[in-house]
Coordinates of C-alpha atoms and ligand atoms in Angstrom, one line a residue:
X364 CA 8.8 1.0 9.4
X365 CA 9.0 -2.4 9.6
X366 CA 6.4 -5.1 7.7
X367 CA 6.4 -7.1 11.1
X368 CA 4.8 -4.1 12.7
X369 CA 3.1 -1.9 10.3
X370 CA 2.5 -4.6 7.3
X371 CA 3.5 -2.7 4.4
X372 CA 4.5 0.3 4.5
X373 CA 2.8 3.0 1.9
X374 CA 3.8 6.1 0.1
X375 CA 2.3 9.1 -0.8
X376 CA 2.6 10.9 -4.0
X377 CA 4.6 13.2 -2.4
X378 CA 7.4 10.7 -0.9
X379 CA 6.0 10.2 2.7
X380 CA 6.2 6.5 4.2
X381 CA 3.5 5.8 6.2
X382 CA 1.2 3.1 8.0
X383 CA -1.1 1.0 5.3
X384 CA -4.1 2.6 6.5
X385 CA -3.3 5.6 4.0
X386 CA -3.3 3.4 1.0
X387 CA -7.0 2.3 2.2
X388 CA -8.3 5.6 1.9
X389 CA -6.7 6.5 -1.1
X390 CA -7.8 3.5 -2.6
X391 CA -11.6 4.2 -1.1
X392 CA -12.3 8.2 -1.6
X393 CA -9.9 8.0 -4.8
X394 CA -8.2 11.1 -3.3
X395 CA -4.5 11.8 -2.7
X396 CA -3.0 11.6 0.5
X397 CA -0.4 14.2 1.1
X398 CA 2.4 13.7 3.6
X399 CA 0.6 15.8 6.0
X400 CA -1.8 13.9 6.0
X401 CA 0.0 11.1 8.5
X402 CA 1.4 12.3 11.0
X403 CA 2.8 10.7 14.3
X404 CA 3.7 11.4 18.4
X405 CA 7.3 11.9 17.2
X406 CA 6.9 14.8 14.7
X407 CA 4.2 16.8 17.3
X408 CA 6.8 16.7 19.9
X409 CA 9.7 17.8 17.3
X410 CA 7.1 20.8 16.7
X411 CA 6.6 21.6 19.4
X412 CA 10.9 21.6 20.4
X413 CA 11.1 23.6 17.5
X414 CA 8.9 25.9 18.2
X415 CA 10.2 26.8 22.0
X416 CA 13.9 26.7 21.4
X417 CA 12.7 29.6 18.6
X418 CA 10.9 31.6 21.6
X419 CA 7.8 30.8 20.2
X420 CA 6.2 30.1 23.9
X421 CA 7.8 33.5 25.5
X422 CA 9.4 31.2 27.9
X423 CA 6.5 29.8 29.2
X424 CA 6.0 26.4 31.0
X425 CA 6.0 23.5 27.6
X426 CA 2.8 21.4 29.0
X427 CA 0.6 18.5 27.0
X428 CA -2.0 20.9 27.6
X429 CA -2.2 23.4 26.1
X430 CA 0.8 23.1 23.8
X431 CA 0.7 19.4 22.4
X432 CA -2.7 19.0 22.2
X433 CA -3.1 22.9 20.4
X434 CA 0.0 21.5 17.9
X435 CA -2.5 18.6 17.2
X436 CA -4.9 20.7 16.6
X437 CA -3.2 22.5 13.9
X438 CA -1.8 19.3 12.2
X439 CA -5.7 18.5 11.9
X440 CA -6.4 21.7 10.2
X441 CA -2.9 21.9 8.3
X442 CA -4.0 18.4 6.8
X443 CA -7.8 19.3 6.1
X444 CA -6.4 22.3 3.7
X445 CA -4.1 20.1 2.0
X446 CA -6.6 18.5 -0.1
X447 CA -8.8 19.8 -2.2
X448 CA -7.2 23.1 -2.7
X449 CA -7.6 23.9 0.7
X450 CA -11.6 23.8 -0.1
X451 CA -12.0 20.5 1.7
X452 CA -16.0 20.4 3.2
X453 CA -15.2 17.5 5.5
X454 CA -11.8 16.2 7.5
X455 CA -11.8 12.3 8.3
X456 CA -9.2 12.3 11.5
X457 CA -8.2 8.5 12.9
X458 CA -6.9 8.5 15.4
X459 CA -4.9 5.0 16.0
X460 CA -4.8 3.1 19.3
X461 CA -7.1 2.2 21.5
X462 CA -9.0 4.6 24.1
X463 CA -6.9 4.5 27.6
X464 CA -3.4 4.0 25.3
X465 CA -1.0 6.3 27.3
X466 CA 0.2 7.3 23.7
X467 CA -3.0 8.5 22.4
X468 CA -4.6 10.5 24.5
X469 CA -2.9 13.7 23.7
X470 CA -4.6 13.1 20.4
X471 CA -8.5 12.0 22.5
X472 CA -7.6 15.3 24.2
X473 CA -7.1 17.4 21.3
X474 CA -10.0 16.2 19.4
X475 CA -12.4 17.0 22.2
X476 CA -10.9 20.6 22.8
X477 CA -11.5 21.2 18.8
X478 CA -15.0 19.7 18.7
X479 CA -15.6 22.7 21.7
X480 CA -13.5 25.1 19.9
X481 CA -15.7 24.3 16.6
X482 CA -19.2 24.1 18.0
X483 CA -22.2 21.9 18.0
X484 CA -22.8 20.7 14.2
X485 CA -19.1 20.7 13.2
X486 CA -17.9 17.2 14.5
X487 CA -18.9 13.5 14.9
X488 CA -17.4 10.9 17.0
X489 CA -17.2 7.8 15.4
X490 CA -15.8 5.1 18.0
X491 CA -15.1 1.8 16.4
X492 CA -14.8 -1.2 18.8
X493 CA -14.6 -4.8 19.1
X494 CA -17.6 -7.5 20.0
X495 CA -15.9 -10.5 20.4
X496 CA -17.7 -13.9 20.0
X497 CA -16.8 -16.4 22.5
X498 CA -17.1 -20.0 20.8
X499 CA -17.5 -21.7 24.1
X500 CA -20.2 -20.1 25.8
X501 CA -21.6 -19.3 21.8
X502 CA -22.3 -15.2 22.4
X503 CA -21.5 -12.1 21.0
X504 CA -19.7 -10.3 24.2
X505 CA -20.8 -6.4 25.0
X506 CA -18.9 -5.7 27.2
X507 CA -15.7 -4.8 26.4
X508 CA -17.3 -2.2 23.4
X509 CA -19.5 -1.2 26.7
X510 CA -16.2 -0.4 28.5
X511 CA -14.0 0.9 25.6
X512 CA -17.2 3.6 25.3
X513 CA -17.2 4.2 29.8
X514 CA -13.2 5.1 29.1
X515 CA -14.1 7.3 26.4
X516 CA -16.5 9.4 27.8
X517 CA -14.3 9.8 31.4
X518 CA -11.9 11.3 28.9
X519 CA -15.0 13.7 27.6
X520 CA -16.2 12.3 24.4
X521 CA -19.4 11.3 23.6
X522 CA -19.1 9.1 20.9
X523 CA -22.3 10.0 18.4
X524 CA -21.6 6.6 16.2
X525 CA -20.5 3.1 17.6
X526 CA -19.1 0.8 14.8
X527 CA -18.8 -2.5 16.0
X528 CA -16.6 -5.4 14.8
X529 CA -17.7 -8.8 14.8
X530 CA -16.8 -11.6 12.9
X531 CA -20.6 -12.5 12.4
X532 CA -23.4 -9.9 12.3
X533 CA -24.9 -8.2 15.7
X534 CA -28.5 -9.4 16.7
X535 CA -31.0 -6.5 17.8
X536 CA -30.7 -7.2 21.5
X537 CA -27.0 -7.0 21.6
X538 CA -27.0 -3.6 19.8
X539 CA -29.8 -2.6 22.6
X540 CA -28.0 -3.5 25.3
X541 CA -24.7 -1.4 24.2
X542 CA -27.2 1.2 23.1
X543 CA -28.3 1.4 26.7
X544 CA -25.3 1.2 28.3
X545 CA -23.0 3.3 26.1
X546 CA -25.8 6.4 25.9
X547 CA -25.3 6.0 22.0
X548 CA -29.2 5.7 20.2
X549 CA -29.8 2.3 18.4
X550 CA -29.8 3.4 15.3
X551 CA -25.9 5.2 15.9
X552 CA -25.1 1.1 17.0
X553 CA -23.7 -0.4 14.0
X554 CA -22.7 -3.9 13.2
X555 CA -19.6 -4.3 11.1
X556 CA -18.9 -8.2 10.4
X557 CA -16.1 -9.4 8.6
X558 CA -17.1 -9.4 5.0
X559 CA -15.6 -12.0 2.5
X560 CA -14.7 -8.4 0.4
X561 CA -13.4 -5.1 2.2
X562 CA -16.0 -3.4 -1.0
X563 CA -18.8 -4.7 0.4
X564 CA -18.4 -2.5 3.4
X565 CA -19.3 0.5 2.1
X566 CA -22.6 -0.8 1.3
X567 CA -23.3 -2.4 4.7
X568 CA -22.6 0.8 6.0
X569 CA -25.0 2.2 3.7
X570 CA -28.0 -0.1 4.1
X571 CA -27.8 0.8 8.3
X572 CA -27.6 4.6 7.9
X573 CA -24.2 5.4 8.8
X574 CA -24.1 8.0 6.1
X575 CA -27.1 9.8 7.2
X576 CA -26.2 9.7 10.6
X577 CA -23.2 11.5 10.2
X578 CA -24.5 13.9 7.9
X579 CA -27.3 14.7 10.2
X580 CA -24.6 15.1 12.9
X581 CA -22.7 17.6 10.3
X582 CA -26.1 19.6 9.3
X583 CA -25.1 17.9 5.6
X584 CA -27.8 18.3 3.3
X585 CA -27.0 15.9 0.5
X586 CA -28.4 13.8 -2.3
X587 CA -28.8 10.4 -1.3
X588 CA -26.0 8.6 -1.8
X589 CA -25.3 6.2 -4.6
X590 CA -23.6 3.3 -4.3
X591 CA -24.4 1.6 -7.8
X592 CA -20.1 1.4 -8.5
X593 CA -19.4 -0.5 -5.5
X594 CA -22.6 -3.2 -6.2
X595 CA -21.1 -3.4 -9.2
X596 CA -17.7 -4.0 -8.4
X597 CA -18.9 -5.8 -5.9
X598 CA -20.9 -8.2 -8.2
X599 CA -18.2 -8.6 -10.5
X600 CA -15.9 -9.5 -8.0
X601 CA -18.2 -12.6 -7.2
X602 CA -19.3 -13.5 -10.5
X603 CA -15.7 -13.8 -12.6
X604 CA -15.5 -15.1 -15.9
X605 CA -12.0 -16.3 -15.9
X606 CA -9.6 -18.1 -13.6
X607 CA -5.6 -17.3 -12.9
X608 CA -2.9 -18.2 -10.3
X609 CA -0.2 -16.0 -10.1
X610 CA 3.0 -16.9 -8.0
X611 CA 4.9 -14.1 -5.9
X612 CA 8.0 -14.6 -4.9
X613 CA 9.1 -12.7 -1.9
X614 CA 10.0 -13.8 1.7
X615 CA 7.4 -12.2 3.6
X616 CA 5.6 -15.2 2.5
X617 CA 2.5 -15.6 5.2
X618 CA 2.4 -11.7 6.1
X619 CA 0.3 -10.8 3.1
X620 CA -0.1 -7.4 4.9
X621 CA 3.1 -6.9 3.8
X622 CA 1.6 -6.4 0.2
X623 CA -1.3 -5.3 0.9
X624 CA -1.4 -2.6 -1.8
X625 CA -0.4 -4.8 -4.6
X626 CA -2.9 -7.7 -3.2
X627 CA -5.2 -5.0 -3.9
X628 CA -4.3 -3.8 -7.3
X629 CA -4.0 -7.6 -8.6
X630 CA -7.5 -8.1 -7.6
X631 CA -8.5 -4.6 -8.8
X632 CA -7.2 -5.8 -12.1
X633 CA -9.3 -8.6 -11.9
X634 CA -12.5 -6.9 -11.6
X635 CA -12.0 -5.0 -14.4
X636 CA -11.1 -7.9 -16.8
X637 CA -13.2 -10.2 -14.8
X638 CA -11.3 -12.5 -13.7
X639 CA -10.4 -14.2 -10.4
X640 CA -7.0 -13.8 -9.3
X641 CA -5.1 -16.3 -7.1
X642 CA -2.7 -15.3 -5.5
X643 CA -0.1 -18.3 -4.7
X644 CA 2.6 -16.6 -2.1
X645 CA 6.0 -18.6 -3.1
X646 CA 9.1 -18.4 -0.6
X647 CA 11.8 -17.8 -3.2
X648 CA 13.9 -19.6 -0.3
X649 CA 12.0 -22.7 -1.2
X650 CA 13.4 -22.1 -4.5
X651 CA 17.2 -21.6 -3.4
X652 CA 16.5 -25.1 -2.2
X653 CA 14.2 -27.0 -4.2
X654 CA 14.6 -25.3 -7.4
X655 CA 11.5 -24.0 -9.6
X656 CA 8.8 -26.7 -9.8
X657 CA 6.7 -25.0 -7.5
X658 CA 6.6 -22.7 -10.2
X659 CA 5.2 -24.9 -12.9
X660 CA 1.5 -24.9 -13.8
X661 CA 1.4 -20.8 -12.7
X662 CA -0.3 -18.4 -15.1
X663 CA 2.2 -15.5 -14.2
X664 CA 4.9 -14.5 -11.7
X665 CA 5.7 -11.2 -10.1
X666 CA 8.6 -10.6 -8.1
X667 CA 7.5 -7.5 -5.5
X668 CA 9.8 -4.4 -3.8
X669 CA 11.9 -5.7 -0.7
X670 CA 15.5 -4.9 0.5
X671 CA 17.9 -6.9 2.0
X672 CA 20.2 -10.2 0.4
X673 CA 17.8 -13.0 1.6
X674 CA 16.1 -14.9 -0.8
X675 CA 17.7 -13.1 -3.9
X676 CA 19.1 -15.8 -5.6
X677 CA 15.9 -17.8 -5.3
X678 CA 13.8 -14.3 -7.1
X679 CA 16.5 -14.4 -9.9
X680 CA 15.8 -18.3 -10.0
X681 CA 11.8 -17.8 -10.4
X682 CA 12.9 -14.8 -13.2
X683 CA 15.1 -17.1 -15.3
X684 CA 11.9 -19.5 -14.9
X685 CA 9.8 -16.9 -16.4
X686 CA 12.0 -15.7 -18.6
X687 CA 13.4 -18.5 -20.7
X688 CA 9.9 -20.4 -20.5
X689 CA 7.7 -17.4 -21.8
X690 CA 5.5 -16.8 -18.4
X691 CA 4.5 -13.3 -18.1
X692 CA 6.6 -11.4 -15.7
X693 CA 6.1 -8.4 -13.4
X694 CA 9.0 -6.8 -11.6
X695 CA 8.4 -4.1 -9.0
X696 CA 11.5 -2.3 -7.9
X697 CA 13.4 -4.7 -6.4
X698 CA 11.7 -7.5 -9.3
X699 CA 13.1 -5.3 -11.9
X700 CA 16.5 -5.0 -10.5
X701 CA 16.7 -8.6 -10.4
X702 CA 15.4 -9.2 -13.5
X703 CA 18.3 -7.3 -14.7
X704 CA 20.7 -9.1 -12.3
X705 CA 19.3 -12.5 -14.1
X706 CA 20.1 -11.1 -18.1
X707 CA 23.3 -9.8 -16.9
X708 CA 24.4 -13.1 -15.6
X709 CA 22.5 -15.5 -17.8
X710 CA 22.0 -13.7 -21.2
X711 CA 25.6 -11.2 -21.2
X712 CA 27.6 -13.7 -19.5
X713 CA 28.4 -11.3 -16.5
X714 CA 29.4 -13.9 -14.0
X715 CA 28.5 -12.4 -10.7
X716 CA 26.4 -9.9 -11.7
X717 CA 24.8 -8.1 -8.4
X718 CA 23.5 -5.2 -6.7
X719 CA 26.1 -3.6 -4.4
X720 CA 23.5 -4.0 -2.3
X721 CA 23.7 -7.5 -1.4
X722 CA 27.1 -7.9 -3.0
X723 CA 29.3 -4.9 -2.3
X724 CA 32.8 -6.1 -4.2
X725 CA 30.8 -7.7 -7.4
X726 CA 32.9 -7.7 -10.4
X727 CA 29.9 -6.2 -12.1
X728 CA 27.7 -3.8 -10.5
X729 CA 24.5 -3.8 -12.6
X730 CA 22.7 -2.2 -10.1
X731 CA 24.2 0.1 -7.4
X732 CA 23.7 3.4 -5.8
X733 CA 24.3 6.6 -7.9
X734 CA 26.9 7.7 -5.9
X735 CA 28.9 4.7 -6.4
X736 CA 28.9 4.7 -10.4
X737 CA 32.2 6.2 -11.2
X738 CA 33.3 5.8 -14.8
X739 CA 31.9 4.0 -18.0
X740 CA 32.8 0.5 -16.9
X741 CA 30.5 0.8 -14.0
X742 CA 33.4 -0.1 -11.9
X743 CA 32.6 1.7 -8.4
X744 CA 35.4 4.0 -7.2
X745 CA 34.2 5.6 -4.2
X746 CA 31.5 4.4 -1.9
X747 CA 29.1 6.6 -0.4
X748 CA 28.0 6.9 2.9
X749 CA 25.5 4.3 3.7
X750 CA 25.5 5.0 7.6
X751 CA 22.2 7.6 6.9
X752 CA 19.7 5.0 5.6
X753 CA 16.8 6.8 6.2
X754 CA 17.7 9.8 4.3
X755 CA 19.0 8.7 1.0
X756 CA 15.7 6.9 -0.4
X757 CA 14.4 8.2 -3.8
X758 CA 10.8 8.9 -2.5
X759 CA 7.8 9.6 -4.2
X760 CA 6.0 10.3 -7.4
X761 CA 8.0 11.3 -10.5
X762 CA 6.9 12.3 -13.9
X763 CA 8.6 10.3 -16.7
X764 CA 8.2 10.1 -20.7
X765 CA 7.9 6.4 -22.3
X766 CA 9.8 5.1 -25.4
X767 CA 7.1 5.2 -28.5
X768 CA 6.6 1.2 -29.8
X769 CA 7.6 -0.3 -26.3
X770 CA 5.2 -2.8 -24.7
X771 CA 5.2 0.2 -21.4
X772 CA 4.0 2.5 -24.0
X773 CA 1.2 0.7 -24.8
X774 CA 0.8 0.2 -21.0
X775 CA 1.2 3.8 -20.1
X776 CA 1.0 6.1 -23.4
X777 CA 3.6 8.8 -23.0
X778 CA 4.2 9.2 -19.7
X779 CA 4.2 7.5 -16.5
X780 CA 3.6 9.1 -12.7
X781 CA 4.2 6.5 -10.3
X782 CA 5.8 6.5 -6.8
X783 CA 9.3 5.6 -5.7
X784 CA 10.5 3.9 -2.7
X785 CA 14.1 2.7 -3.5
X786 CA 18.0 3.3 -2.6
X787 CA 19.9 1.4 -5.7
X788 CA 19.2 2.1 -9.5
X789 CA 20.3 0.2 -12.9
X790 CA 23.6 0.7 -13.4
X791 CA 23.6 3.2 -16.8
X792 CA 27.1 1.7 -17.3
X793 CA 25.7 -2.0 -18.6
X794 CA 22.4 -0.8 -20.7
X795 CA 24.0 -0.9 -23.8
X796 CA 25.5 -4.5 -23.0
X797 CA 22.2 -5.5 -21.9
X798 CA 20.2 -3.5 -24.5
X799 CA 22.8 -5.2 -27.6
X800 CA 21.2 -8.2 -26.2
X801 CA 17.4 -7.6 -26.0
X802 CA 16.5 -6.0 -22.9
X803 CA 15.4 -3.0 -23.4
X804 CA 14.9 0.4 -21.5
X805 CA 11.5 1.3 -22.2
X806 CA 11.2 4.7 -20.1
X807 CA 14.3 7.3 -18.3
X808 CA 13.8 9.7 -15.8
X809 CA 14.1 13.2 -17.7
X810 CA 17.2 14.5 -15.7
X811 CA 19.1 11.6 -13.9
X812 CA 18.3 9.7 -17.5
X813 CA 17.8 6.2 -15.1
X814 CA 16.4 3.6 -16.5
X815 CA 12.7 3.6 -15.4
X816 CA 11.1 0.8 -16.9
X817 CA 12.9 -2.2 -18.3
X818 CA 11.5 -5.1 -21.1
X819 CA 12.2 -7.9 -23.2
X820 CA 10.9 -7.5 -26.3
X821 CA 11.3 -10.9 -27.9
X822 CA 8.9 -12.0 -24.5
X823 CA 5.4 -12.1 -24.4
X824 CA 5.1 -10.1 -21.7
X825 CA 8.5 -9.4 -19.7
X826 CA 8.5 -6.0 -17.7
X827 CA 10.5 -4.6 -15.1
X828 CA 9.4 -1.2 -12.9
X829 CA 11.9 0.8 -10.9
X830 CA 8.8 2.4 -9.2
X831 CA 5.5 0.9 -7.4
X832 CA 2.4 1.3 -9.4
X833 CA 0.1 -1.1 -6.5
X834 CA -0.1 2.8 -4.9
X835 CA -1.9 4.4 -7.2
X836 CA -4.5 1.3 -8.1
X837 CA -7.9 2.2 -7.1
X838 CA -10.8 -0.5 -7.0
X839 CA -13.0 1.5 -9.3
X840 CA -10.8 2.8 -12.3
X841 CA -8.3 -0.5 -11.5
X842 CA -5.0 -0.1 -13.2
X843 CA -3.4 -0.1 -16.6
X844 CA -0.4 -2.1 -15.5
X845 CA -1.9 -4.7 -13.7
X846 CA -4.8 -4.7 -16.1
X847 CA -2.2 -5.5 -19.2
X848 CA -0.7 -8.3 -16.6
X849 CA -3.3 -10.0 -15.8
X850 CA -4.5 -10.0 -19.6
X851 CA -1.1 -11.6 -20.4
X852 CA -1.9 -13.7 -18.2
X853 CA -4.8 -15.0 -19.3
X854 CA -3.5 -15.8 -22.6
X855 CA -0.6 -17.7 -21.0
X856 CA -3.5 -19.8 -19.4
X857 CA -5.8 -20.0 -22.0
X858 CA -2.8 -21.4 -24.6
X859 CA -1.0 -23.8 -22.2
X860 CA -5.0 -25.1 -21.4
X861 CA -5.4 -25.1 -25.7
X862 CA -1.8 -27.4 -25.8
X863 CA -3.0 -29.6 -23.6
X864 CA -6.3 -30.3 -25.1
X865 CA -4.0 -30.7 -28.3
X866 CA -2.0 -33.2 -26.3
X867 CA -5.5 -35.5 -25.9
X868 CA -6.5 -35.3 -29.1
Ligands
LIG717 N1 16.3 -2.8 -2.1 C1 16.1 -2.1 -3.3 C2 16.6 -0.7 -3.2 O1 16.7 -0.1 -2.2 C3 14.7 -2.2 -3.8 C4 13.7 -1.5 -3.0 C5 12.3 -1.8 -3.3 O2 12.0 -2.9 -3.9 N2 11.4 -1.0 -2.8 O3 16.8 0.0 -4.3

């Protein structure tokens, strides 16, 4: 998956990698996704292979219909009983695209042939489509939404809701005239403008009856629904009492989709600690060239996951920054490899420290695959077959037990569950040379014994995470991590804005 294409790329607890969209549910309905949950053209057909080279089909013709779209049909359901113990009420199927893609309608197909299969009262079509505004002639245009709706219903759905995208809010008459011509009642035509906050949605939603709508369509009897923890997240995102700039160093630097999960959890950490969080992207190749000025005058820095050499050097330059001058630091997964990289090289006088990854003949490989660690001097022997790149990612949630009296203890209590997505580990070979010198393992996994999470004591706040906790933030409960972060944060703020009032005085 690639960030220019999906944006980032999320993972389940259970090791999937799959589109964002995921992450936005998970984040939403506070539920976990499961790796059948996604699932893509590519593994239907591969199903479907499967099952006829096994006989499965009795030698029958291998058609779209019925064979694709019945596998489709099954993914649905297979999905639905994952959650929930298999007791789930209500499936939530998108299907990606757009109506008249070649590429998706196998999947339009399906979903009509199950809505027959299940009967009046055990589906809804919810059709979301786009109402451009044209500057120039200064209107809302219908027609395409009135189109996208004709195409759907030549391939035999009805759609029973109409969510359309605007950037502004749809006037009355528009919503009559797509009501008219799309067959949908005015009510079932609902505007969805960009909102300054993606949890303000669920509430505009709310006010026009989406919720009732579909439950009517379901023959859901429910409560009325209460919304009172998204107002108030909503209100606290808008009324902060505090004020912090962070700097993240990465490369991706204008495709903040490419982070979208840990923009997320660093403003869900500010709504919990009320505080507004800017996010200042930095191009750590800026600082390969310009050095770390950019850097001054930033309330924290966070170096995120990525993979490749470029831009390294200028990460481990913004970590020494943080490092020697006492700004808290976050490392995610790749940040906490570097991070190591930077005390090897800096601190134990490792000149040339690296990750085999972007060096492969370093004279000290602090960070490497586990197949290439060989003996005690962490001197690699034997290199492992890299040719299989897909295959040889640790992937997924892992249980681990934290180190009593670290700073991740306090973080995390005495365990940690978070998700992987990662080739290259900490070298066990160098811990106690970087351990003798203050940086300290704070958490190993139980039966590989790698170093998990990684701290400096002697710092106010210094931590590096093999693992991604941005996937398992949610806007409501937040997240302890970035909670503790953003606190550090604040004090970093709140004593360099004390020194200079010092300074005046
Ligand atoms: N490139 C590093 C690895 O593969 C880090 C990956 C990441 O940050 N997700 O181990």
């Amino acid at each position: 998956m690639s960030p220019f294409q999906h944006g980032e790329v999320f993972v389940t607890e259970d090791g999937a990698e799959t589109d964002l969209d995921l992450g936005h549910y998970e984040r939403f309905i506070s539920a976990k996704m499961k790796r059948v949950n996604n699932f893509t053209t590519g593994q239907i057909y591969e199903s479907v292979i499967k099952k006829e080279r096994r006989g499965e089909y009795l030698g029958k013709t291998v058609q779209v219909i019925p064979h694709i779209t019945n596998e489709i049909q099954e993914f649905i359901e297979r999905g639905a009983r994952a959650a929930w113990e298999g007791k789930t009420d209500v499936a939530i199927v998108e299907i990606g695209g757009t109506v008249g893609d070649i590429e998706s309608l196998p999947f339009v197909e399906a979903a009509r042939q199950m809505s027959l299969r299940l009967g009046r009262g055990s589906c809804c079509f919810v059709h979301l489509t786009l109402v451009p505004f044209v500057p120039s002639a200064g209107e809302l245009k219908t027609k395409p939404t009135q189109h996208s709706v004709q195409k759907l219903r030549e391939i035999g759905i009805s759609p029973d809701v109409l969510l359309c995208r605007a950037d502004r809010p749809i006037p009355e008459e528009e919503r009559a005239k797509i009501s008219l011509f799309s067959n949908v009642p005015l009510n079932a035509v609902i505007s969805v403008w960009d909102a300054d906050s993606i949890y303000k949605v669920p509430s505009m939603l709310h006010k026009q009856g989406l919720d009732e709508i579909v439950c009517f369509a379901l023959g859901i009897v429910s409560r009325p629904a209460d919304l009172s923890a998204w107002d108030k997240l909503a209100y606290a995102l808008e009324h902060p009492e505090h004020e912090i700039r962070i700097g993240m160093v990465g490369k991706y630097v204008d495709l903040s989709d490419s982070y979208k999960s840990l923009n997320e959890a660093l403003t869900h950490a500010g709504i919990h600690t009320r505080t507004r969080v800017t996010i200042e992207y930095v191009d750590s190749e800026e600082i390969e060239r310009e050095g770390t000025a950019v850097l001054k005058n930033l309330d924290a820095i966070l170096v995120p996951g990525g993979f490749g050499k470029r831009g390294t050097e200028g990460k481990i330059k913004a970590i020494q920054f943080a490092r020697e001058n006492k700004v808290p630091y976050l490392g995610i997964c790749l940040g906490m490899q570097l991070a190591t990289i930077e005390f090897a090289r800096n601190v134990c006088g490792l000149a040339g420290a690296n990750s085999t990854e972007f060096d492969p003949d370093t004279p000290h490989p602090v960070v490497a695959l586990i197949t290439e660690w060989t003996d005690r001097t962490g001197r690699i022997e034997r290199r492992s077959d890299q040719s299989d790149l897909g295959g040889t990612m640790r992937l997924g949630a892992q249980r681990v037990p934290v180190e009593p009296g670290t700073l991740a203890y306090r973080v995390y209590g005495s365990e940690v569950n978070e998700r992987h997505r990662h080739r290259y580990e900490v070298n066990n070979a160098y811990v106690p040379q970087l351990e003798a010198k203050g940086y300290k393992v704070s958490a190993r996994t139980p039966t590989e014994n790698l170093p998990e999470m990684m701290e400096l004591p002697a710092h106010p706040f210094f931590i590096g995470v093999q693992f991604h906790p941005e996937f398992t933030s949610t806007p409501r409960g937040g997240h302890p991590l970035f909670k503790a972060y953003i606190e550090a944060a604040l004090a970093c703020e709140q004593a360099r804005r004390t020194a200079a009032l010092q300074k005046v005085a």
